[in-house]
Coordinates of C-alpha atoms and ligand atoms in Angstrom, one line a residue:
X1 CA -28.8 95.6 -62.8
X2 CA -30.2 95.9 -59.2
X3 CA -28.7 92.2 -58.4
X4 CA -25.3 93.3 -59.1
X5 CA -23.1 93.0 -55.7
X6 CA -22.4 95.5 -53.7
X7 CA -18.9 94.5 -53.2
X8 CA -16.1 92.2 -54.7
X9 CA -14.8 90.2 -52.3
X10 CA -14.2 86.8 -54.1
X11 CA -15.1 85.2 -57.6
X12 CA -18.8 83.8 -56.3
X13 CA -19.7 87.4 -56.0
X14 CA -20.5 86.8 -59.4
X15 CA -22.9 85.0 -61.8
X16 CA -22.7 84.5 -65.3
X17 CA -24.8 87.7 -66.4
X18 CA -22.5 89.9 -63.7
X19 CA -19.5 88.6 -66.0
X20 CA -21.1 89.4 -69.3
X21 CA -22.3 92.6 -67.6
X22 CA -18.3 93.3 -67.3
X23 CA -17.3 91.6 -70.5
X24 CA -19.6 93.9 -72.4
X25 CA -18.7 97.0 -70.7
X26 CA -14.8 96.6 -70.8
X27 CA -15.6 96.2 -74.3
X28 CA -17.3 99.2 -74.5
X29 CA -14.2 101.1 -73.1
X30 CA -12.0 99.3 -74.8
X31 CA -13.5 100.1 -78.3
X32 CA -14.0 103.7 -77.3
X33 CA -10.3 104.2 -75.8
X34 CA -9.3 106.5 -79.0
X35 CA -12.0 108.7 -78.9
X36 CA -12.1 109.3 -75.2
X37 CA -9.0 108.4 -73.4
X38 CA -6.4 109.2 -76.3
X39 CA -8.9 112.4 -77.1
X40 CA -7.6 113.9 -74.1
X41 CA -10.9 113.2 -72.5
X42 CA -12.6 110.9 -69.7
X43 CA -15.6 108.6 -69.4
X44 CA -18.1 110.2 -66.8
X45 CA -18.6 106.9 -65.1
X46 CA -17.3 107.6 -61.8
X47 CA -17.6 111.6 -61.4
X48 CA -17.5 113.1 -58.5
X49 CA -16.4 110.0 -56.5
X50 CA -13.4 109.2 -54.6
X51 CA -11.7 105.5 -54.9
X52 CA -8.9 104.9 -51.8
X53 CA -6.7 102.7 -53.1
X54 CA -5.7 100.8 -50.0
X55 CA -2.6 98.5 -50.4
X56 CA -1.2 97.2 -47.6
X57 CA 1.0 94.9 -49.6
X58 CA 3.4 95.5 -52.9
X59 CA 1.5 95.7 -55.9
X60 CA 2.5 96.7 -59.5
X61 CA -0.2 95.4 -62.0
X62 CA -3.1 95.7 -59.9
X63 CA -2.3 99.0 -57.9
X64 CA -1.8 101.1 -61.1
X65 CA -4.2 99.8 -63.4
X66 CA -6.7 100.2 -60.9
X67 CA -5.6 104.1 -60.5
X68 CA -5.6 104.5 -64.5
X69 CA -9.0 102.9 -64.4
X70 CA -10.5 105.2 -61.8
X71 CA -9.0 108.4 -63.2
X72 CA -10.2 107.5 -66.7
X73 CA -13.9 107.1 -64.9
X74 CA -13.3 110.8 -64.1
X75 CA -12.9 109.6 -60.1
X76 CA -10.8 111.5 -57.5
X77 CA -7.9 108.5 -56.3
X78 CA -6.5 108.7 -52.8
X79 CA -3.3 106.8 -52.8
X80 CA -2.9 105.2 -49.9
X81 CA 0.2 102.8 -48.5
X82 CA 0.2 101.3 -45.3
X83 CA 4.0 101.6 -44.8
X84 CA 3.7 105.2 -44.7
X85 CA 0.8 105.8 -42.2
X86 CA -0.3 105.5 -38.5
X87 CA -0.5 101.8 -39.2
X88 CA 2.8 101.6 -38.3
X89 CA 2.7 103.6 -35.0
X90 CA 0.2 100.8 -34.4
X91 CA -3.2 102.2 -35.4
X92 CA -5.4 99.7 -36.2
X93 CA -7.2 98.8 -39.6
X94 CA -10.7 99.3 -38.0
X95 CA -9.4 103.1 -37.2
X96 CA -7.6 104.0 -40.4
X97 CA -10.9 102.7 -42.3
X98 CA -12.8 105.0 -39.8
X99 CA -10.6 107.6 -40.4
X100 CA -10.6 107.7 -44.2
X101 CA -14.2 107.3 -44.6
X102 CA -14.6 110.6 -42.7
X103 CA -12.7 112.0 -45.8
X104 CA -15.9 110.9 -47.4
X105 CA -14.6 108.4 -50.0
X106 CA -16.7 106.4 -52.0
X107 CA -14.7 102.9 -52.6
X108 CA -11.9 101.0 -51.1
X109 CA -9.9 98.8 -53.5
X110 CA -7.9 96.5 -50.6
X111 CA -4.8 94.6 -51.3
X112 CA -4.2 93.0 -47.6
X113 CA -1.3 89.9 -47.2
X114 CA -4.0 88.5 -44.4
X115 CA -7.5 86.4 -45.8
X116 CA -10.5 87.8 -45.1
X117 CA -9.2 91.6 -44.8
X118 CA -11.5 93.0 -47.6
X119 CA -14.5 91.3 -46.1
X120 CA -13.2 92.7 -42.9
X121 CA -13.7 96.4 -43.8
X122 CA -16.4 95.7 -46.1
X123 CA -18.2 94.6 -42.4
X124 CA -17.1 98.2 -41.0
X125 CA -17.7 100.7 -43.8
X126 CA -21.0 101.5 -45.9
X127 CA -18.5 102.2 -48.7
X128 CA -18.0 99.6 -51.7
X129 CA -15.2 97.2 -51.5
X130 CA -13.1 95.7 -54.1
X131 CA -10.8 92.7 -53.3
X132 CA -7.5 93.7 -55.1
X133 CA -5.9 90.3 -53.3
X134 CA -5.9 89.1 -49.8
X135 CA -3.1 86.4 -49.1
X136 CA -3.8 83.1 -50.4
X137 CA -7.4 83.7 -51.0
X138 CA -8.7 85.1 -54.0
X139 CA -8.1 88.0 -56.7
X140 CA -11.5 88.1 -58.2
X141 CA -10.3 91.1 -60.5
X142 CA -7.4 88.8 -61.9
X143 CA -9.3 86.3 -62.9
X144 CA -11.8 88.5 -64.5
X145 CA -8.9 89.9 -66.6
X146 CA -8.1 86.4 -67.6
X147 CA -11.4 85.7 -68.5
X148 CA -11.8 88.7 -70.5
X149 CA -8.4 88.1 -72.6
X150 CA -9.3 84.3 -73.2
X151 CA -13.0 85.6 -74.5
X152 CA -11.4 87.7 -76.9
X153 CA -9.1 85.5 -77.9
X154 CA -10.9 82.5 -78.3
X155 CA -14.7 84.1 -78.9
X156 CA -16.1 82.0 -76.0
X157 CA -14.9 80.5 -72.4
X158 CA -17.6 77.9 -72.3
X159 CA -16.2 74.1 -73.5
X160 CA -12.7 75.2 -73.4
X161 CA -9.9 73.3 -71.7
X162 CA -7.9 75.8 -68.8
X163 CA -5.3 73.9 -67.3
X164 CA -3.7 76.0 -63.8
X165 CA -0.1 75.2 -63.8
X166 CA 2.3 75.7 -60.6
X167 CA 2.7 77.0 -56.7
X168 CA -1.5 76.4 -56.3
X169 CA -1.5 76.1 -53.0
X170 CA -0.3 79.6 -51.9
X171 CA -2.1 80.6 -54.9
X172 CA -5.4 83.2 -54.7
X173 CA -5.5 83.6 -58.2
X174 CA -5.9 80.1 -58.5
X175 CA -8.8 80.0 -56.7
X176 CA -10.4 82.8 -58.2
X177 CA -9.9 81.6 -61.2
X178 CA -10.9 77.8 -60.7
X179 CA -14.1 79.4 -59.1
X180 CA -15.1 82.3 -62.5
X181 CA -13.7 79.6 -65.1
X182 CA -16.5 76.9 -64.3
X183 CA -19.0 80.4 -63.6
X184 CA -18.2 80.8 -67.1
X185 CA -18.2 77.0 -68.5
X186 CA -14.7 76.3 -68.9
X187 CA -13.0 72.8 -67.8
X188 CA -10.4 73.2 -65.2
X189 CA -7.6 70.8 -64.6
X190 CA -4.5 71.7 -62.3
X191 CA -1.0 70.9 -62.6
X192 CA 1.5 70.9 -60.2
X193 CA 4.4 69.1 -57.6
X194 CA 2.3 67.9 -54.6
X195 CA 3.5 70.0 -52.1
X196 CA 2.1 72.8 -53.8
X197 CA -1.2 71.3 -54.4
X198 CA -3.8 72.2 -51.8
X199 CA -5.0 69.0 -48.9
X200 CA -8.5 70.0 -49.9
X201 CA -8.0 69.4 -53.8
X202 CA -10.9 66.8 -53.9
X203 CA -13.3 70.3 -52.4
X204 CA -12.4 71.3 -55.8
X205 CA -12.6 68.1 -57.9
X206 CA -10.1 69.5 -60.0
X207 CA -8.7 66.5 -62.0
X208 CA -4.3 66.7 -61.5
X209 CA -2.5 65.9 -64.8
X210 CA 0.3 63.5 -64.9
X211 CA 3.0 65.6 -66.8
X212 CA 3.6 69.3 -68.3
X213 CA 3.4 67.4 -72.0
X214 CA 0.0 65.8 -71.2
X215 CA -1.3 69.3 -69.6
X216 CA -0.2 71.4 -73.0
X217 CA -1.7 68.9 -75.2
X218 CA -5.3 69.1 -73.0
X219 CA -5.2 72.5 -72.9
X220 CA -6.8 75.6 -74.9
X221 CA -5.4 77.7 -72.2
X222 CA -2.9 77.9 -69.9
X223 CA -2.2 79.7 -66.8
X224 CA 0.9 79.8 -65.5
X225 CA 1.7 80.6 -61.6
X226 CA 4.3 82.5 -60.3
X227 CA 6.3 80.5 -57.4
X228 CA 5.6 83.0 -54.2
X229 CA 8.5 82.0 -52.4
X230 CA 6.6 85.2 -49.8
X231 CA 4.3 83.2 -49.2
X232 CA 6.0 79.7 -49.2
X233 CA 5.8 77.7 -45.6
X234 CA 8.7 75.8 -45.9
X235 CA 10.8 73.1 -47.5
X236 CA 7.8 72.8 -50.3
X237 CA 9.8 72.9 -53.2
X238 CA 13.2 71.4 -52.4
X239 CA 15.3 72.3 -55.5
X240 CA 14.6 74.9 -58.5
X241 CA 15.8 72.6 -60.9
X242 CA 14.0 69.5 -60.6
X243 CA 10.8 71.9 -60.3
X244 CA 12.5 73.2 -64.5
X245 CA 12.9 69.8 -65.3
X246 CA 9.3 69.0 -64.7
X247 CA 7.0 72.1 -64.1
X248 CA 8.4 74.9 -66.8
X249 CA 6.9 75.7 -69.8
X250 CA 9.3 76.4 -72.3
X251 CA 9.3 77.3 -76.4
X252 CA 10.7 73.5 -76.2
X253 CA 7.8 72.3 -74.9
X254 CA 4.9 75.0 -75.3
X255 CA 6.0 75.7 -79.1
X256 CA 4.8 72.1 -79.9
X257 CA 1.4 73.3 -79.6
X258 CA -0.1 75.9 -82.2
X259 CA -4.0 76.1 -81.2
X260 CA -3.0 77.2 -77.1
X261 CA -2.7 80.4 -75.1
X262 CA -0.2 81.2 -72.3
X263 CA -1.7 83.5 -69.7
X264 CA 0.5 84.5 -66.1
X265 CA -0.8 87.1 -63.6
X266 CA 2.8 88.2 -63.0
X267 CA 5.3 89.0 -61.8
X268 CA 6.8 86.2 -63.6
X269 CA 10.3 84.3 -61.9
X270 CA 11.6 83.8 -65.7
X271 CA 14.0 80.9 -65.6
X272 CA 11.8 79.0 -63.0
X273 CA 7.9 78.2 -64.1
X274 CA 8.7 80.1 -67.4
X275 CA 11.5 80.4 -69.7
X276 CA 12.4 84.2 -71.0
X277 CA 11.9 83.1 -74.6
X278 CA 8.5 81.2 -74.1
X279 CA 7.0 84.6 -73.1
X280 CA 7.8 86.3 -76.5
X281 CA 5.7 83.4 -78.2
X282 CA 3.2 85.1 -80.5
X283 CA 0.6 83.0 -78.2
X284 CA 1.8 84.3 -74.7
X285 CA -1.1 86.8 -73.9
X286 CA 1.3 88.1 -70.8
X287 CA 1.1 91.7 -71.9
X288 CA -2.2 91.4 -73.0
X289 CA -3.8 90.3 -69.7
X290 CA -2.2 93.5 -68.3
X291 CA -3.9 95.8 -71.4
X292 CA -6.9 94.0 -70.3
X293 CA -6.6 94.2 -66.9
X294 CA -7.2 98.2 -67.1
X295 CA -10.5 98.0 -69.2
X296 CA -12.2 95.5 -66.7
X297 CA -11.5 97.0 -63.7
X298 CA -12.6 100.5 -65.5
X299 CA -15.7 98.0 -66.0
X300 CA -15.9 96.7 -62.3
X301 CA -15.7 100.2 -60.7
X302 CA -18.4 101.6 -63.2
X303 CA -20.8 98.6 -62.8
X304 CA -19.9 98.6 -58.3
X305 CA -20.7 102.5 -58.5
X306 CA -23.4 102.3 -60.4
X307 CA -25.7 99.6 -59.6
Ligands
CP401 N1 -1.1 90.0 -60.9 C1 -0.8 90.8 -59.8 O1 -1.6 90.8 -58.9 O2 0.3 91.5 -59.9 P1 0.8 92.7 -58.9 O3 1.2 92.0 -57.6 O4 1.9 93.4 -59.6 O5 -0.4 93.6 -58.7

């Protein structure tokens, strides 16, 4: 396992072994969650090690089920928000990751609104770095959880059909995932209103479907994005309901459909890319990507700490 990387910084970190490598082992914790975690006891993995978890941006999914997966490793967690620290008396990053490796941690999982700030501290620190999401560029982890819950639910990723469906462009879960999907031998295809499809699409060559109906009959999978009106420039989607009327998936539309899976990282604007009831679907793996999401990065920390 010598080859395995260091850090996780983006979805190219990664090869198709690394995956299985993870696929195999959050299996492993996942089939040994009764008699461990619900025994009142931990896996070893991580004992004796400190994860900081570094989020300098809001976080729900990722932030907690990256403390559970650390503290059910056995690790020590240091909770740390940048609204409440010398950040904003105008310390710099470069000195709060100086002065919170001298409190001898071990790893950094970084959730930064800015590109390129895990790669940042991953340059400045001997520590390993995990990429919890850095502005529009990728969420390797995310996309590992979705790979994991369409592998269990489908047996295989390899020949399937994944259709991306939404705000793309300000999307780094789309690009984590376009990148680990074809890693793993999946066909991607992306759907969405051209202002929120990227200018460097043919990069990707990432064939564009022509209408929601044509993208749900394609598809063995798909993944739904969230509208990040945060991160929106301006005037790219000009009304709500004209992005319903062509972009939502709904039971009206999605129900059509028996042999597909609905997958979204969350949090989800209900009413806008997704309608309340289409979540409850018996094939909307929304709560099950977040299950998941704890038992691979339990996976990724074990495999990062010890390679
Ligand atoms: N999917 C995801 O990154 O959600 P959070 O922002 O809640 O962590």
């Amino acid at each position: 396992m010598s080859d395995f990387p260091k850090n996780l910084i983006q979805a190219d970190d990664l090869n198709s072994e690394h995956l299985k490598l993870i696929f195999d082992k959050a299996k492993y914790f996942e089939d040994n969650f009764t008699n461990t975690i619900q025994n009142g006891e931990h896996f070893p993995d991580l004992k004796g090690r400190t994860v900081a978890l570094a989020f300098f941006e809001n976080s729900t999914r990722t932030r907690n089920s990256f403390e559970l997966a650390a503290k059910r490793l056995s690790s020590d967690v240091l909770n740390f928000s940048a609204n409440q620290s010398s950040l904003a008396k105008g310390e710099s990053i470069a000195d709060t990751i100086r002065t919170i490796d001298a409190m001898m941690v071990d790893i950094y999982v970084v959730r930064n609104q800015y590109n390129g700030t895990p790669a940042f501290i991953a340059s400045i620190t001997n520590n390993i770095v995990v990429n919890a999401g850095d502005g529009k560029h990728e969420h390797p982890t995310q996309a590992i959880l979705d790979a994991y819950t369409i592998l269990k639910h489908y047996g295989k990723v390899d020949g399937l059909n994944v259709s991306i469906i939404g705000d793309i462009i300000n999307s780094r879960v789309a690009r984590s995932n376009i990148t680990m999907l074809r890693t793993l031998g999946a066909d991607v295809k992306l759907f969405g209103p051209g202002t929120l499809l990227p200018r460097h699409l043919n990069c990707w060559n990432a064939p564009i479907h022509d209408n929601i109906n044509d993208a749900i009959e394609w598809s063995d999978v798909i993944i739904l994005l969230r509208i990040q009106n945060e991160r929106m420039d301006s005037g790219l989607l000009p009304s709500i309901s004209e992005y319903v009327k062509f972009y939502q998936i709904n039971v009206a539309n999605f129900a059509k459909k028996d042999k597909i899976i609905l997958l979204h990282p969350g949090p989800v604007n209900y009413g806008v890319e997704l309608e309340h009831n289409a979540s409850k679907l018996h094939n909307s793996m929304i709560d099950r990507q977040v299950t998941n999401g704890v038992f691979t990065r339990m996976a990724v920390l074990s495999l990062l700490a010890n390679r």
